[in-house]
Amino acid sequence: GAVVSQHPSWVICKSGTSVKIECRSLDFQATTMFWYRQFPKQSLMLMATSNEGSKATYEQGVEKDKFLINHASLTLSTLTVTSAHPEDSSFYICSAPPGGFQSYTFGSGTRLTVV
Amino acid sequence: DAKTTQPTSMDCAEGRAANLPCNHSTISGNEYVYWYRQIHSQGPQYIIHGLKNNETNEMASLIITEDRKSSTLILPHATLRDTAVYYCIVRPMDSNYQLIWGAGTKLIIKP
């Protein structure tokens, strides 16, 4: 089946620094990638949708200048949290739509802690 | 808003069948019913999906009512590793449609 590899699994960074999260589709081409954020004991909330070769589409209330998304190739999408603050601490998950696989494929998630 | 409603939490004894209900009374004819689960601090895991007919795979069975307004996920022999949050989601046949996540059901399997 389809596999999305997400790195890093966890990261701790200082306030004001930037963090990059990568999601790679290992055995298929992902023209679209969904990026979610999940706070403790809450459900997944869609942040943005990235499309290969074009600008990402952000959900209402998500700052596009803070959460930079790049989908430079059919196998790599990245989310960069710029000038991170403690309130950005969360669990970030990427997901590729099913295409021919029928089920969405999810990365393993990245636990971001900003101190 | 999520188009499904699920109980907040459920308990089940290890080795017994876990039956997780889901209401999706506003489901459209072109929408599938999907079930995912999320074990703590991991990405969601696909379980099963269906359109009209009941489905079974190596993980679970999905029973969809004839009017398609509700469904039940059945884990036939629950183990401690099945403790997770289970999400029931409906989505159109458009393969790139985003998933809308409700609160899910926290299933706790007890020894």
mmCIF file of C-alpha atoms in Angstrom:
data_model
loop_
_atom_site.group_PDB
_atom_site.id
_atom_site.type_symbol
_atom_site.label_atom_id
_atom_site.label_comp_id
_atom_site.label_asym_id
_atom_site.label_seq_id
_atom_site.Cartn_x
_atom_site.Cartn_y
_atom_site.Cartn_z
ATOM 1 C CA GLY A 1 0.000 0.000 0.000
ATOM 2 C CA ALA A 2 0.860 3.671 -0.164
ATOM 3 C CA VAL A 3 3.272 5.009 2.457
ATOM 4 C CA VAL A 4 3.901 8.577 3.548
ATOM 5 C CA SER A 5 7.082 9.095 5.536
ATOM 6 C CA GLN A 6 6.978 12.073 7.896
ATOM 7 C CA HIS A 7 10.007 13.552 9.661
ATOM 8 C CA PRO A 8 10.907 14.433 12.277
ATOM 9 C CA SER A 9 8.730 12.456 14.690
ATOM 10 C CA TRP A 10 9.284 15.023 17.367
ATOM 11 C CA VAL A 11 11.129 18.287 17.715
ATOM 12 C CA ILE A 12 11.775 20.783 20.486
ATOM 13 C CA CYS A 13 12.704 24.300 19.465
ATOM 14 C CA LYS A 14 13.168 27.679 21.062
ATOM 15 C CA SER A 15 10.690 30.506 20.621
ATOM 16 C CA GLY A 16 11.434 32.560 17.555
ATOM 17 C CA THR A 17 13.110 29.811 15.577
ATOM 18 C CA SER A 18 11.743 27.977 12.546
ATOM 19 C CA VAL A 19 11.031 24.292 12.145
ATOM 20 C CA LYS A 20 10.598 22.327 8.930
ATOM 21 C CA ILE A 21 8.485 19.170 8.730
ATOM 22 C CA GLU A 22 8.812 16.905 5.701
ATOM 23 C CA CYS A 23 6.395 14.421 4.213
ATOM 24 C CA ARG A 24 7.512 12.108 1.460
ATOM 25 C CA SER A 25 5.389 9.728 -0.543
ATOM 26 C CA LEU A 26 7.565 6.646 -0.841
ATOM 27 C CA ASP A 27 5.944 4.509 -3.504
ATOM 28 C CA PHE A 28 3.499 6.790 -5.228
ATOM 29 C CA GLN A 29 3.170 10.315 -6.502
ATOM 30 C CA ALA A 30 1.178 12.688 -4.337
ATOM 31 C CA THR A 31 -0.072 15.663 -6.308
ATOM 32 C CA THR A 32 -1.969 16.839 -3.223
ATOM 33 C CA MET A 33 -1.058 16.777 0.459
ATOM 34 C CA PHE A 34 -3.276 17.765 3.360
ATOM 35 C CA TRP A 35 -1.694 19.242 6.490
ATOM 36 C CA TYR A 36 -3.461 18.883 9.818
ATOM 37 C CA ARG A 37 -2.848 20.156 13.306
ATOM 38 C CA GLN A 38 -4.081 18.360 16.402
ATOM 39 C CA PHE A 39 -4.098 19.788 19.911
ATOM 40 C CA PRO A 40 -4.257 17.459 22.935
ATOM 41 C CA LYS A 41 -7.556 15.595 23.273
ATOM 42 C CA GLN A 42 -8.921 17.260 20.154
ATOM 43 C CA SER A 43 -9.620 16.045 16.656
ATOM 44 C CA LEU A 44 -7.612 16.768 13.525
ATOM 45 C CA MET A 45 -8.048 20.235 12.091
ATOM 46 C CA LEU A 46 -7.157 20.883 8.475
ATOM 47 C CA MET A 47 -4.636 23.700 8.141
ATOM 48 C CA ALA A 48 -3.914 23.745 4.433
ATOM 49 C CA THR A 49 -3.852 21.788 1.214
ATOM 50 C CA SER A 50 -0.712 21.746 -0.867
ATOM 51 C CA ASN A 51 -0.656 21.016 -4.561
ATOM 52 C CA GLU A 52 2.450 20.185 -6.531
ATOM 53 C CA GLY A 53 3.615 23.151 -8.558
ATOM 54 C CA SER A 54 1.131 25.661 -7.223
ATOM 55 C CA LYS A 55 0.409 27.704 -4.114
ATOM 56 C CA ALA A 56 -1.096 26.024 -1.097
ATOM 57 C CA THR A 57 -4.671 26.686 -0.070
ATOM 58 C CA TYR A 58 -5.029 27.687 3.576
ATOM 59 C CA GLU A 59 -8.047 27.228 5.805
ATOM 60 C CA GLN A 60 -9.648 30.249 7.386
ATOM 61 C CA GLY A 61 -7.707 31.483 10.374
ATOM 62 C CA VAL A 62 -4.410 29.831 9.419
ATOM 63 C CA GLU A 63 -1.607 32.337 8.831
ATOM 64 C CA LYS A 64 0.030 31.526 5.523
ATOM 65 C CA ASP A 65 3.097 33.610 6.338
ATOM 66 C CA LYS A 66 3.633 31.665 9.521
ATOM 67 C CA PHE A 67 2.975 28.186 8.190
ATOM 68 C CA LEU A 68 4.885 27.985 4.931
ATOM 69 C CA ILE A 69 3.972 25.046 2.747
ATOM 70 C CA ASN A 70 5.996 23.932 -0.230
ATOM 71 C CA HIS A 71 5.112 21.106 -2.586
ATOM 72 C CA ALA A 72 8.077 21.219 -4.913
ATOM 73 C CA SER A 73 7.833 17.704 -6.284
ATOM 74 C CA LEU A 74 5.365 14.858 -6.615
ATOM 75 C CA THR A 75 6.987 13.063 -3.699
ATOM 76 C CA LEU A 76 7.791 15.832 -1.212
ATOM 77 C CA SER A 77 5.696 18.353 0.673
ATOM 78 C CA THR A 78 7.062 20.459 3.517
ATOM 79 C CA LEU A 79 5.554 22.565 6.282
ATOM 80 C CA THR A 80 7.741 25.213 7.888
ATOM 81 C CA VAL A 81 6.593 26.793 11.123
ATOM 82 C CA THR A 82 8.291 30.190 11.146
ATOM 83 C CA SER A 83 9.056 32.211 14.264
ATOM 84 C CA ALA A 84 7.535 29.504 16.393
ATOM 85 C CA HIS A 85 5.855 30.351 19.688
ATOM 86 C CA PRO A 86 4.679 28.100 22.525
ATOM 87 C CA GLU A 87 1.099 28.254 21.245
ATOM 88 C CA ASP A 88 2.304 26.543 18.055
ATOM 89 C CA SER A 89 3.144 23.459 20.088
ATOM 90 C CA SER A 90 0.974 20.733 18.634
ATOM 91 C CA PHE A 91 0.883 17.468 16.715
ATOM 92 C CA TYR A 92 1.208 18.023 12.967
ATOM 93 C CA ILE A 93 0.093 15.349 10.505
ATOM 94 C CA CYS A 94 0.251 15.144 6.729
ATOM 95 C CA SER A 95 -2.029 13.064 4.542
ATOM 96 C CA ALA A 96 -2.227 12.167 0.877
ATOM 97 C CA PRO A 97 -5.641 11.569 -0.719
ATOM 98 C CA PRO A 98 -6.420 8.080 -1.942
ATOM 99 C CA GLY A 99 -6.006 8.389 -5.657
ATOM 100 C CA GLY A 100 -6.096 4.800 -6.774
ATOM 101 C CA PHE A 101 -5.640 3.384 -3.290
ATOM 102 C CA GLN A 102 -9.136 4.135 -1.957
ATOM 103 C CA SER A 103 -7.863 5.074 1.507
ATOM 104 C CA TYR A 104 -6.081 8.217 2.608
ATOM 105 C CA THR A 105 -2.493 7.701 3.657
ATOM 106 C CA PHE A 106 -1.205 9.462 6.741
ATOM 107 C CA GLY A 107 2.217 10.335 7.989
ATOM 108 C CA SER A 108 3.162 9.235 11.478
ATOM 109 C CA GLY A 109 2.916 12.789 12.782
ATOM 110 C CA THR A 110 5.342 15.331 14.245
ATOM 111 C CA ARG A 111 5.141 16.425 17.868
ATOM 112 C CA LEU A 112 6.332 20.045 18.006
ATOM 113 C CA THR A 113 7.170 21.586 21.354
ATOM 114 C CA VAL A 114 8.192 25.231 21.447
ATOM 115 C CA VAL A 115 9.930 26.350 24.630
ATOM 116 C CA ASP B 1 -18.960 20.626 10.733
ATOM 117 C CA ALA B 2 -18.542 16.889 10.837
ATOM 118 C CA LYS B 3 -21.400 15.016 9.213
ATOM 119 C CA THR B 4 -21.298 12.130 11.663
ATOM 120 C CA THR B 5 -22.118 11.618 15.329
ATOM 121 C CA GLN B 6 -20.466 9.033 17.539
ATOM 122 C CA PRO B 7 -20.496 8.258 21.251
ATOM 123 C CA THR B 8 -17.722 10.011 23.101
ATOM 124 C CA SER B 9 -16.325 6.887 24.679
ATOM 125 C CA MET B 10 -16.873 3.152 25.042
ATOM 126 C CA ASP B 11 -15.373 0.296 27.010
ATOM 127 C CA CYS B 12 -14.992 -3.277 25.854
ATOM 128 C CA ALA B 13 -13.529 -6.370 27.488
ATOM 129 C CA GLU B 14 -10.488 -7.918 25.884
ATOM 130 C CA GLY B 15 -11.431 -10.805 23.620
ATOM 131 C CA ARG B 16 -14.986 -9.627 23.126
ATOM 132 C CA ALA B 17 -16.414 -7.962 20.048
ATOM 133 C CA ALA B 18 -16.338 -4.174 20.072
ATOM 134 C CA ASN B 19 -19.274 -2.568 18.283
ATOM 135 C CA LEU B 20 -18.849 1.112 17.503
ATOM 136 C CA PRO B 21 -21.923 2.961 16.194
ATOM 137 C CA CYS B 22 -22.009 5.982 13.923
ATOM 138 C CA ASN B 23 -24.913 8.115 12.763
ATOM 139 C CA HIS B 24 -24.701 9.822 9.379
ATOM 140 C CA SER B 25 -28.326 10.693 8.714
ATOM 141 C CA THR B 26 -27.520 13.337 6.088
ATOM 142 C CA ILE B 27 -25.289 11.119 3.970
ATOM 143 C CA SER B 28 -25.600 11.579 0.222
ATOM 144 C CA GLY B 29 -25.852 8.829 -2.341
ATOM 145 C CA ASN B 30 -22.322 9.461 -3.595
ATOM 146 C CA GLU B 31 -20.651 9.430 -0.193
ATOM 147 C CA TYR B 32 -18.641 6.591 1.267
ATOM 148 C CA VAL B 33 -18.450 5.733 4.961
ATOM 149 C CA TYR B 34 -14.849 5.505 6.164
ATOM 150 C CA TRP B 35 -13.467 4.369 9.485
ATOM 151 C CA TYR B 36 -10.061 5.354 10.795
ATOM 152 C CA ARG B 37 -8.477 4.998 14.182
ATOM 153 C CA GLN B 38 -5.751 6.931 15.928
ATOM 154 C CA ILE B 39 -3.604 5.405 18.597
ATOM 155 C CA HIS B 40 -2.121 7.942 20.960
ATOM 156 C CA SER B 41 0.530 10.176 19.348
ATOM 157 C CA GLN B 42 0.377 8.399 16.003
ATOM 158 C CA GLY B 43 -1.064 9.258 12.618
ATOM 159 C CA PRO B 44 -4.535 7.920 11.786
ATOM 160 C CA GLN B 45 -4.781 4.379 10.480
ATOM 161 C CA TYR B 46 -7.256 3.270 7.845
ATOM 162 C CA ILE B 47 -9.596 0.489 8.959
ATOM 163 C CA ILE B 48 -12.332 -0.031 6.414
ATOM 164 C CA HIS B 49 -14.784 1.753 4.144
ATOM 165 C CA GLY B 50 -18.044 1.023 2.362
ATOM 166 C CA LEU B 51 -20.765 2.527 0.232
ATOM 167 C CA LYS B 52 -23.877 0.386 0.533
ATOM 168 C CA ASN B 53 -22.943 -3.191 1.230
ATOM 169 C CA ASN B 54 -21.467 -4.621 4.388
ATOM 170 C CA GLU B 55 -17.725 -5.016 4.216
ATOM 171 C CA THR B 56 -15.174 -7.178 5.986
ATOM 172 C CA ASN B 57 -11.411 -7.219 5.999
ATOM 173 C CA GLU B 58 -8.687 -8.566 8.226
ATOM 174 C CA MET B 59 -9.185 -5.799 10.768
ATOM 175 C CA ALA B 60 -12.904 -5.308 11.074
ATOM 176 C CA SER B 61 -16.400 -5.544 9.671
ATOM 177 C CA LEU B 62 -18.572 -2.630 8.605
ATOM 178 C CA ILE B 63 -22.317 -2.934 8.787
ATOM 179 C CA ILE B 64 -24.271 -0.198 6.970
ATOM 180 C CA THR B 65 -28.024 0.062 7.449
ATOM 181 C CA GLU B 66 -30.216 -0.251 4.406
ATOM 182 C CA ASP B 67 -31.130 3.440 4.508
ATOM 183 C CA ARG B 68 -27.408 4.256 4.935
ATOM 184 C CA LYS B 69 -28.153 6.629 7.804
ATOM 185 C CA SER B 70 -26.023 4.738 10.267
ATOM 186 C CA SER B 71 -23.284 2.165 10.446
ATOM 187 C CA THR B 72 -21.463 -0.016 12.949
ATOM 188 C CA LEU B 73 -17.807 -0.915 13.023
ATOM 189 C CA ILE B 74 -17.165 -4.309 14.533
ATOM 190 C CA LEU B 75 -13.803 -5.405 15.906
ATOM 191 C CA PRO B 76 -14.499 -9.128 16.338
ATOM 192 C CA HIS B 77 -11.953 -9.965 19.030
ATOM 193 C CA ALA B 78 -10.705 -6.799 20.669
ATOM 194 C CA THR B 79 -7.185 -6.696 22.096
ATOM 195 C CA LEU B 80 -5.506 -4.143 24.332
ATOM 196 C CA ARG B 81 -3.774 -2.743 21.247
ATOM 197 C CA ASP B 82 -7.155 -1.761 19.827
ATOM 198 C CA THR B 83 -7.442 0.998 22.429
ATOM 199 C CA ALA B 84 -7.642 4.149 20.314
ATOM 200 C CA VAL B 85 -9.908 6.920 19.098
ATOM 201 C CA TYR B 86 -12.116 5.669 16.255
ATOM 202 C CA TYR B 87 -13.359 8.107 13.649
ATOM 203 C CA CYS B 88 -16.316 7.594 11.338
ATOM 204 C CA ILE B 89 -16.152 9.884 8.309
ATOM 205 C CA VAL B 90 -18.269 10.298 5.202
ATOM 206 C CA ARG B 91 -16.785 11.643 2.027
ATOM 207 C CA PRO B 92 -17.765 12.005 -1.616
ATOM 208 C CA MET B 93 -16.379 9.763 -4.295
ATOM 209 C CA ASP B 94 -14.075 12.598 -5.439
ATOM 210 C CA SER B 95 -10.741 11.053 -4.641
ATOM 211 C CA ASN B 96 -9.084 14.320 -3.578
ATOM 212 C CA TYR B 97 -11.819 15.491 -1.231
ATOM 213 C CA GLN B 98 -10.554 16.463 2.196
ATOM 214 C CA LEU B 99 -11.675 14.471 5.218
ATOM 215 C CA ILE B 100 -13.693 16.271 7.886
ATOM 216 C CA TRP B 101 -12.957 14.861 11.325
ATOM 217 C CA GLY B 102 -15.426 14.722 14.162
ATOM 218 C CA ALA B 103 -14.555 14.008 17.769
ATOM 219 C CA GLY B 104 -14.554 10.231 17.325
ATOM 220 C CA THR B 105 -15.120 7.530 19.927
ATOM 221 C CA LYS B 106 -12.481 6.782 22.521
ATOM 222 C CA LEU B 107 -12.498 2.978 22.764
ATOM 223 C CA ILE B 108 -10.851 1.507 25.822
ATOM 224 C CA ILE B 109 -10.201 -2.210 25.857
ATOM 225 C CA LYS B 110 -10.003 -3.561 29.384
ATOM 226 C CA PRO B 111 -8.195 -6.740 30.468
#
